[in-house]
Amino acid sequence: MRTWRSGGHQRQKLPLPQGLPNQKFPKNLKSIKHLEFPSVNKWVCVNIVTLLHEENTIPFIVRYRKEMINHLDADAVRDVQMVYDELCSVAKKTQSVIRTLKKDGVLTPELENSLRSCRSADELDHVNAPYKKGSKLSKARRAKALGLEDAATALMNTPHNLDLRAWVKPGTEGLSSVEDVSTGVVHILADMIAKDSDTLTYIKTCVTIQSSVSKSALNKKEQGKSDQGCKKPGDEQNKNKDLDKFHLYFDFTCNIKRIQSHQTLAINRGESLKILTVKVNIPDRVRSDFTLWCINNRWRPKTFAKEELRAIISNAVEDSYKRLIVPFLTRSCRTKLTSAAEKESIAMFVRNLRQRLLVCPVRGCVIMGVDPGYRHGCKLAILSPTSQILHTDVVYLHNSGQQHREAEKLRHLMIQYSCSKVVIGNGTACRETEAFFSDLISRRFFHPLDVSYIITNEAGASIYSVSPEAVKEMPDLDPNLRSAVSIGRRVQDPLAELVKIDPKHIGIGTYQHDVSAGALKAALDGVVQECVSFVGVDINICSETLMRHVAGLNAGRAQSITEWREKNGAFINREQLKLVKGMGPKSFQQCAGFIRINPLTLNSSKTGNVQRCITSFFFSVPDKPVAKKGKGKVGVSIPNSLNPLDQTCIHPESYNVAQRFLSLVGGSVDQIGNACLRQCVENKVKASCVDELARAVDTTPETLQLIIDGLTQPPGFDIRQNFGQADFKRGIVSMSDLQVGAVLTGRVDNTTLFGSFVDIGVGRAGLIHKSNITLDKLPVSQRRRSLALGPGERVEVRVLNVDLQRGRIGLDLIRILQ
């Protein structure tokens, strides 16, 4: 047994790595025996499952329990959780099937072993299919009911002693002749062969998937040509476009081990639209190889067998292959391919969303958000540096005869509010609006202001503008003007704004409607919680919408915190969270480290007791504890003074360790973030390594490193400052200006399973095909397949080809700009 200390409290670590933890978990925790990852130790998997069963959130586990998970990141922990949930689901279903079969009196030890060895729902259904209620009695079960199972066993083990004539019973259907007995034995052996894992593994290596254009799609295309004069040209053009999207799969064949995830999803979509016909094929040569392998190896009798008995085995192999194995492989291969493709697609969504949420905010300047449009004009919203709405308006930039007047209006607004940054949504009329601003900037129309602009993704802005949250936040604004506000705020603070929108509406990833909606929502909600938690929230100024995404909180607790804040004033310290309705010990433990109490924001509070509490802290006035009282609970003493550690990422459970470390380095809590304390800490770490210091203060190196980071980071530290910031520009370039071979810089706009789209400032994103994203061009930290490129990353690219007619740009990745 190994132990460690965290936050001054001794914790017990699970044994390495044999056996299950001696804790009261559900019975299906035994599924962890099959929870294996090539790059994750088994003891880590056990710890992750243990932590999850203790209702710990992934952000809390990743930040404050690093020693238990061997420093895995959130994606790796989420992968373990996903696989474990699948195993638990199969285990639960297996138990249900075993109970049912036992109740029906058909469960045998061999059948139970077969059921318990299943690792997927498909395998379980395959084994259980003959025993389902309402299904016909299978040929193998009928033969077993006649007592021929012993004959089949004897054929494989002791064929030299087997005489089929001894099993003949004249007048009994199925046993009236040697031929009937032989047929029954064939059916039993065929069933055994089809359910043997080694046999299925052997043949899976040769399976291919094939897609072709469906007859119905061809007929519709031909019918469309003949009726071209009778139908609207737009309808016909749209149908042809649908067909053209799948032309790569009109004659497509690939081994299931080499097919790519985006190909699987594309084939599935084409099949659902009845454009493609899909088949799982096993080449003819494989059939003969498989038969020989079974007869001469896997299903070879243990002793000498007569010719007629060898013929029975050969017939059983043929029957099993044609009647049982091929249909099963067809079903299971499609299911497994789709499942694997969905997982990779969801991983790409997660990657893209995280990159989008963690874009560095643009702070300290007034911003104009523009929702472009033609007939109804361009909606404007001027926002203060703190995202407050200063002014909203509508200008008609694309109506001839009004452009000069509208330009003057723009100049007046921008000079009045000292606004030099413009954010334009990438929807309808985006390019025309960009050209309008670019022309004004080139003529120094806004002088003395140095104006620049950026195009941002406006996906989801319209949906948000009519949502109940938007109505509650901006009740007096027209929905169109709310969209302009949202567009501007997406650049000022992307995380705070994008959490208001359902992640599936943000416009990230591909094949969104072809993957499991539940799995996608769970993964995206998880990464939103991860991003919000790791960035941290100032509990006294953050919105209720943002707060509900903090680990350990939900909509109800966030509302209770808001209500407590409105009633009692600003929070003075983290301990006061325990006074909030619904905030139990577990919720407090999960959220406390991600919540900040910033002394600067307390000054803006309207409550009169805040200044008194600040004074009491700086002049060391003794605290007057507040008792937390509740039904059936013992009163808890809550201090009402500030604690400087509450503005850091250090968890309250480690405050005692932090105080011991400060004493060790000769610092104090009022020096947090300043250069003096930073120098003291650096000198101490240089003199003694982190491991030695951790032993000195009785904690783990991981916890101490987190404490060092919290003490030395400057006040208001934001992890997003290490990520790319929005790129503002003053002029435009069009696709016609591009030359093959030109080297450009751009920012990744979206990543898909087949490549990454890069905004190079020409109004159309270029595609870097995944074949051009090679390992030698990536930093070491990004050389995992699903983590190659993500939205927001700046890259240097070379133009490979430009197709003006189709509006496509091919790019080659040169390097990632750090």
mmCIF file with all atom_site columns, N, CA, C and O in Angstrom, residues 1-4 11-23 25 32 41-48 50 68:
data_model
loop_
_atom_site.group_PDB
_atom_site.id
_atom_site.type_symbol
_atom_site.label_atom_id
_atom_site.label_alt_id
_atom_site.label_comp_id
_atom_site.label_asym_id
_atom_site.label_entity_id
_atom_site.label_seq_id
_atom_site.pdbx_PDB_ins_code
_atom_site.Cartn_x
_atom_site.Cartn_y
_atom_site.Cartn_z
_atom_site.occupancy
_atom_site.B_iso_or_equiv
_atom_site.pdbx_formal_charge
_atom_site.auth_seq_id
_atom_site.auth_comp_id
_atom_site.auth_asym_id
_atom_site.auth_atom_id
_atom_site.pdbx_PDB_model_num
ATOM 1   N N  . MET A 1 1  ? 0.840   -1.179 0.000   1.00 0.00 ? 1  MET A N  1
ATOM 2   C CA . MET A 1 1  ? 0.000   0.000  0.000   1.00 0.00 ? 1  MET A CA 1
ATOM 3   C C  . MET A 1 1  ? 0.881   1.237  0.000   1.00 0.00 ? 1  MET A C  1
ATOM 4   O O  . MET A 1 1  ? 1.772   1.376  0.816   1.00 0.00 ? 1  MET A O  1
ATOM 5   N N  . ARG A 1 2  ? 0.592   2.186  -0.915  1.00 0.00 ? 2  ARG A N  1
ATOM 6   C CA . ARG A 1 2  ? 1.347   3.431  -0.921  1.00 0.00 ? 2  ARG A CA 1
ATOM 7   C C  . ARG A 1 2  ? 0.447   4.553  -0.427  1.00 0.00 ? 2  ARG A C  1
ATOM 8   O O  . ARG A 1 2  ? -0.753  4.537  -0.630  1.00 0.00 ? 2  ARG A O  1
ATOM 9   N N  . THR A 1 3  ? 1.030   5.550  0.194   1.00 0.00 ? 3  THR A N  1
ATOM 10  C CA . THR A 1 3  ? 0.254   6.678  0.693   1.00 0.00 ? 3  THR A CA 1
ATOM 11  C C  . THR A 1 3  ? 0.876   7.972  0.235   1.00 0.00 ? 3  THR A C  1
ATOM 12  O O  . THR A 1 3  ? 2.029   8.027  -0.161  1.00 0.00 ? 3  THR A O  1
ATOM 13  N N  . TRP A 1 4  ? 0.072   9.020  0.265   1.00 0.00 ? 4  TRP A N  1
ATOM 14  C CA . TRP A 1 4  ? 0.602   10.351 -0.003  1.00 0.00 ? 4  TRP A CA 1
ATOM 15  C C  . TRP A 1 4  ? -0.191  11.349 0.806   1.00 0.00 ? 4  TRP A C  1
ATOM 16  O O  . TRP A 1 4  ? -1.238  11.042 1.348   1.00 0.00 ? 4  TRP A O  1
ATOM 17  N N  . ARG A 1 11 ? -3.788  10.656 2.606   1.00 0.00 ? 11 ARG A N  1
ATOM 18  C CA . ARG A 1 11 ? -4.737  9.941  1.764   1.00 0.00 ? 11 ARG A CA 1
ATOM 19  C C  . ARG A 1 11 ? -4.150  8.590  1.415   1.00 0.00 ? 11 ARG A C  1
ATOM 20  O O  . ARG A 1 11 ? -2.945  8.441  1.319   1.00 0.00 ? 11 ARG A O  1
ATOM 21  N N  . GLN A 1 12 ? -5.022  7.630  1.168   1.00 0.00 ? 12 GLN A N  1
ATOM 22  C CA . GLN A 1 12 ? -4.568  6.288  0.887   1.00 0.00 ? 12 GLN A CA 1
ATOM 23  C C  . GLN A 1 12 ? -4.653  6.009  -0.600  1.00 0.00 ? 12 GLN A C  1
ATOM 24  O O  . GLN A 1 12 ? -5.652  6.316  -1.235  1.00 0.00 ? 12 GLN A O  1
ATOM 25  N N  . LYS A 1 13 ? -3.611  5.433  -1.142  1.00 0.00 ? 13 LYS A N  1
ATOM 26  C CA . LYS A 1 13 ? -3.587  5.117  -2.562  1.00 0.00 ? 13 LYS A CA 1
ATOM 27  C C  . LYS A 1 13 ? -3.949  3.662  -2.770  1.00 0.00 ? 13 LYS A C  1
ATOM 28  O O  . LYS A 1 13 ? -3.659  2.810  -1.945  1.00 0.00 ? 13 LYS A O  1
ATOM 29  N N  . LEU A 1 14 ? -4.582  3.383  -3.888  1.00 0.00 ? 14 LEU A N  1
ATOM 30  C CA . LEU A 1 14 ? -4.991  2.022  -4.190  1.00 0.00 ? 14 LEU A CA 1
ATOM 31  C C  . LEU A 1 14 ? -3.782  1.141  -4.461  1.00 0.00 ? 14 LEU A C  1
ATOM 32  O O  . LEU A 1 14 ? -2.735  1.628  -4.886  1.00 0.00 ? 14 LEU A O  1
ATOM 33  N N  . PRO A 1 15 ? -3.894  -0.157 -4.218  1.00 0.00 ? 15 PRO A N  1
ATOM 34  C CA . PRO A 1 15 ? -2.765  -1.057 -4.464  1.00 0.00 ? 15 PRO A CA 1
ATOM 35  C C  . PRO A 1 15 ? -2.388  -1.099 -5.922  1.00 0.00 ? 15 PRO A C  1
ATOM 36  O O  . PRO A 1 15 ? -3.219  -0.859 -6.789  1.00 0.00 ? 15 PRO A O  1
ATOM 37  N N  . LEU A 1 16 ? -1.171  -1.373 -6.173  1.00 0.00 ? 16 LEU A N  1
ATOM 38  C CA . LEU A 1 16 ? -0.644  -1.461 -7.530  1.00 0.00 ? 16 LEU A CA 1
ATOM 39  C C  . LEU A 1 16 ? -0.467  -2.913 -7.931  1.00 0.00 ? 16 LEU A C  1
ATOM 40  O O  . LEU A 1 16 ? 0.252   -3.642 -7.270  1.00 0.00 ? 16 LEU A O  1
ATOM 41  N N  . PRO A 1 17 ? -0.984  -3.345 -9.042  1.00 0.00 ? 17 PRO A N  1
ATOM 42  C CA . PRO A 1 17 ? -2.194  -2.897 -9.693  1.00 0.00 ? 17 PRO A CA 1
ATOM 43  C C  . PRO A 1 17 ? -3.232  -3.979 -9.599  1.00 0.00 ? 17 PRO A C  1
ATOM 44  O O  . PRO A 1 17 ? -4.204  -3.966 -10.333 1.00 0.00 ? 17 PRO A O  1
ATOM 45  N N  . GLN A 1 18 ? -2.978  -5.027 -8.733  1.00 0.00 ? 18 GLN A N  1
ATOM 46  C CA . GLN A 1 18 ? -3.799  -6.222 -8.754  1.00 0.00 ? 18 GLN A CA 1
ATOM 47  C C  . GLN A 1 18 ? -5.022  -6.045 -7.875  1.00 0.00 ? 18 GLN A C  1
ATOM 48  O O  . GLN A 1 18 ? -4.979  -5.380 -6.861  1.00 0.00 ? 18 GLN A O  1
ATOM 49  N N  . GLY A 1 19 ? -6.089  -6.722 -8.294  1.00 0.00 ? 19 GLY A N  1
ATOM 50  C CA . GLY A 1 19 ? -7.302  -6.699 -7.494  1.00 0.00 ? 19 GLY A CA 1
ATOM 51  C C  . GLY A 1 19 ? -8.080  -5.422 -7.645  1.00 0.00 ? 19 GLY A C  1
ATOM 52  O O  . GLY A 1 19 ? -7.622  -4.447 -8.220  1.00 0.00 ? 19 GLY A O  1
ATOM 53  N N  . LEU A 1 20 ? -9.266  -5.412 -7.113  1.00 0.00 ? 20 LEU A N  1
ATOM 54  C CA . LEU A 1 20 ? -10.116 -4.236 -7.149  1.00 0.00 ? 20 LEU A CA 1
ATOM 55  C C  . LEU A 1 20 ? -10.015 -3.506 -5.821  1.00 0.00 ? 20 LEU A C  1
ATOM 56  O O  . LEU A 1 20 ? -9.671  -4.082 -4.800  1.00 0.00 ? 20 LEU A O  1
ATOM 57  N N  . PRO A 1 21 ? -10.307 -2.206 -5.832  1.00 0.00 ? 21 PRO A N  1
ATOM 58  C CA . PRO A 1 21 ? -10.246 -1.456 -4.576  1.00 0.00 ? 21 PRO A CA 1
ATOM 59  C C  . PRO A 1 21 ? -11.226 -2.005 -3.565  1.00 0.00 ? 21 PRO A C  1
ATOM 60  O O  . PRO A 1 21 ? -12.332 -2.358 -3.907  1.00 0.00 ? 21 PRO A O  1
ATOM 61  N N  . ASN A 1 22 ? -10.796 -2.063 -2.280  1.00 0.00 ? 22 ASN A N  1
ATOM 62  C CA . ASN A 1 22 ? -11.651 -2.600 -1.230  1.00 0.00 ? 22 ASN A CA 1
ATOM 63  C C  . ASN A 1 22 ? -12.634 -1.541 -0.765  1.00 0.00 ? 22 ASN A C  1
ATOM 64  O O  . ASN A 1 22 ? -12.591 -1.090 0.365   1.00 0.00 ? 22 ASN A O  1
ATOM 65  N N  . GLN A 1 23 ? -13.481 -1.114 -1.680  1.00 0.00 ? 23 GLN A N  1
ATOM 66  C CA . GLN A 1 23 ? -14.476 -0.106 -1.358  1.00 0.00 ? 23 GLN A CA 1
ATOM 67  C C  . GLN A 1 23 ? -15.816 -0.559 -1.908  1.00 0.00 ? 23 GLN A C  1
ATOM 68  O O  . GLN A 1 23 ? -15.885 -1.424 -2.785  1.00 0.00 ? 23 GLN A O  1
ATOM 69  N N  . PHE A 1 25 ? -18.276 -0.381 -4.177  1.00 0.00 ? 25 PHE A N  1
ATOM 70  C CA . PHE A 1 25 ? -18.678 0.091  -5.480  1.00 0.00 ? 25 PHE A CA 1
ATOM 71  C C  . PHE A 1 25 ? -19.741 -0.837 -6.042  1.00 0.00 ? 25 PHE A C  1
ATOM 72  O O  . PHE A 1 25 ? -19.899 -1.969 -5.580  1.00 0.00 ? 25 PHE A O  1
ATOM 73  N N  . ILE A 1 32 ? -13.611 -3.230 -14.684 1.00 0.00 ? 32 ILE A N  1
ATOM 74  C CA . ILE A 1 32 ? -12.331 -2.531 -14.837 1.00 0.00 ? 32 ILE A CA 1
ATOM 75  C C  . ILE A 1 32 ? -11.201 -3.507 -15.151 1.00 0.00 ? 32 ILE A C  1
ATOM 76  O O  . ILE A 1 32 ? -10.145 -3.119 -15.625 1.00 0.00 ? 32 ILE A O  1
ATOM 77  N N  . ASN A 1 41 ? -1.380  3.168  -17.322 1.00 0.00 ? 41 ASN A N  1
ATOM 78  C CA . ASN A 1 41 ? -1.191  2.052  -16.404 1.00 0.00 ? 41 ASN A CA 1
ATOM 79  C C  . ASN A 1 41 ? -2.511  1.638  -15.771 1.00 0.00 ? 41 ASN A C  1
ATOM 80  O O  . ASN A 1 41 ? -3.409  2.456  -15.573 1.00 0.00 ? 41 ASN A O  1
ATOM 81  N N  . LYS A 1 42 ? -2.583  0.348  -15.431 1.00 0.00 ? 42 LYS A N  1
ATOM 82  C CA . LYS A 1 42 ? -3.830  -0.153 -14.867 1.00 0.00 ? 42 LYS A CA 1
ATOM 83  C C  . LYS A 1 42 ? -4.166  0.524  -13.549 1.00 0.00 ? 42 LYS A C  1
ATOM 84  O O  . LYS A 1 42 ? -5.328  0.825  -13.260 1.00 0.00 ? 42 LYS A O  1
ATOM 85  N N  . TRP A 1 43 ? -3.143  0.790  -12.708 1.00 0.00 ? 43 TRP A N  1
ATOM 86  C CA . TRP A 1 43 ? -3.424  1.433  -11.421 1.00 0.00 ? 43 TRP A CA 1
ATOM 87  C C  . TRP A 1 43 ? -3.991  2.830  -11.626 1.00 0.00 ? 43 TRP A C  1
ATOM 88  O O  . TRP A 1 43 ? -4.793  3.313  -10.809 1.00 0.00 ? 43 TRP A O  1
ATOM 89  N N  . VAL A 1 44 ? -3.620  3.480  -12.723 1.00 0.00 ? 44 VAL A N  1
ATOM 90  C CA . VAL A 1 44 ? -4.184  4.801  -13.020 1.00 0.00 ? 44 VAL A CA 1
ATOM 91  C C  . VAL A 1 44 ? -5.661  4.663  -13.383 1.00 0.00 ? 44 VAL A C  1
ATOM 92  O O  . VAL A 1 44 ? -6.499  5.460  -12.940 1.00 0.00 ? 44 VAL A O  1
ATOM 93  N N  . CYS A 1 45 ? -5.979  3.649  -14.198 1.00 0.00 ? 45 CYS A N  1
ATOM 94  C CA . CYS A 1 45 ? -7.383  3.420  -14.554 1.00 0.00 ? 45 CYS A CA 1
ATOM 95  C C  . CYS A 1 45 ? -8.220  3.150  -13.308 1.00 0.00 ? 45 CYS A C  1
ATOM 96  O O  . CYS A 1 45 ? -9.331  3.673  -13.170 1.00 0.00 ? 45 CYS A O  1
ATOM 97  N N  . VAL A 1 46 ? -7.676  2.341  -12.395 1.00 0.00 ? 46 VAL A N  1
ATOM 98  C CA . VAL A 1 46 ? -8.395  2.050  -11.150 1.00 0.00 ? 46 VAL A CA 1
ATOM 99  C C  . VAL A 1 46 ? -8.621  3.333  -10.353 1.00 0.00 ? 46 VAL A C  1
ATOM 100 O O  . VAL A 1 46 ? -9.716  3.580  -9.835  1.00 0.00 ? 46 VAL A O  1
ATOM 101 N N  . ASN A 1 47 ? -7.609  4.162  -10.256 1.00 0.00 ? 47 ASN A N  1
ATOM 102 C CA . ASN A 1 47 ? -7.740  5.422  -9.514  1.00 0.00 ? 47 ASN A CA 1
ATOM 103 C C  . ASN A 1 47 ? -8.768  6.351  -10.143 1.00 0.00 ? 47 ASN A C  1
ATOM 104 O O  . ASN A 1 47 ? -9.538  7.014  -9.448  1.00 0.00 ? 47 ASN A O  1
ATOM 105 N N  . ILE A 1 48 ? -8.758  6.419  -11.478 1.00 0.00 ? 48 ILE A N  1
ATOM 106 C CA . ILE A 1 48 ? -9.722  7.294  -12.166 1.00 0.00 ? 48 ILE A CA 1
ATOM 107 C C  . ILE A 1 48 ? -11.140 6.845  -11.875 1.00 0.00 ? 48 ILE A C  1
ATOM 108 O O  . ILE A 1 48 ? -12.019 7.666  -11.546 1.00 0.00 ? 48 ILE A O  1
ATOM 109 N N  . THR A 1 50 ? -12.172 5.097  -9.358  1.00 0.00 ? 50 THR A N  1
ATOM 110 C CA . THR A 1 50 ? -12.437 5.359  -7.942  1.00 0.00 ? 50 THR A CA 1
ATOM 111 C C  . THR A 1 50 ? -12.829 6.817  -7.717  1.00 0.00 ? 50 THR A C  1
ATOM 112 O O  . THR A 1 50 ? -13.814 7.122  -7.037  1.00 0.00 ? 50 THR A O  1
ATOM 113 N N  . MET A 1 68 ? -2.589  10.906 -8.523  1.00 0.00 ? 68 MET A N  1
ATOM 114 C CA . MET A 1 68 ? -3.403  9.693  -8.643  1.00 0.00 ? 68 MET A CA 1
ATOM 115 C C  . MET A 1 68 ? -3.573  9.249  -10.088 1.00 0.00 ? 68 MET A C  1
ATOM 116 O O  . MET A 1 68 ? -3.786  8.070  -10.355 1.00 0.00 ? 68 MET A O  1
#
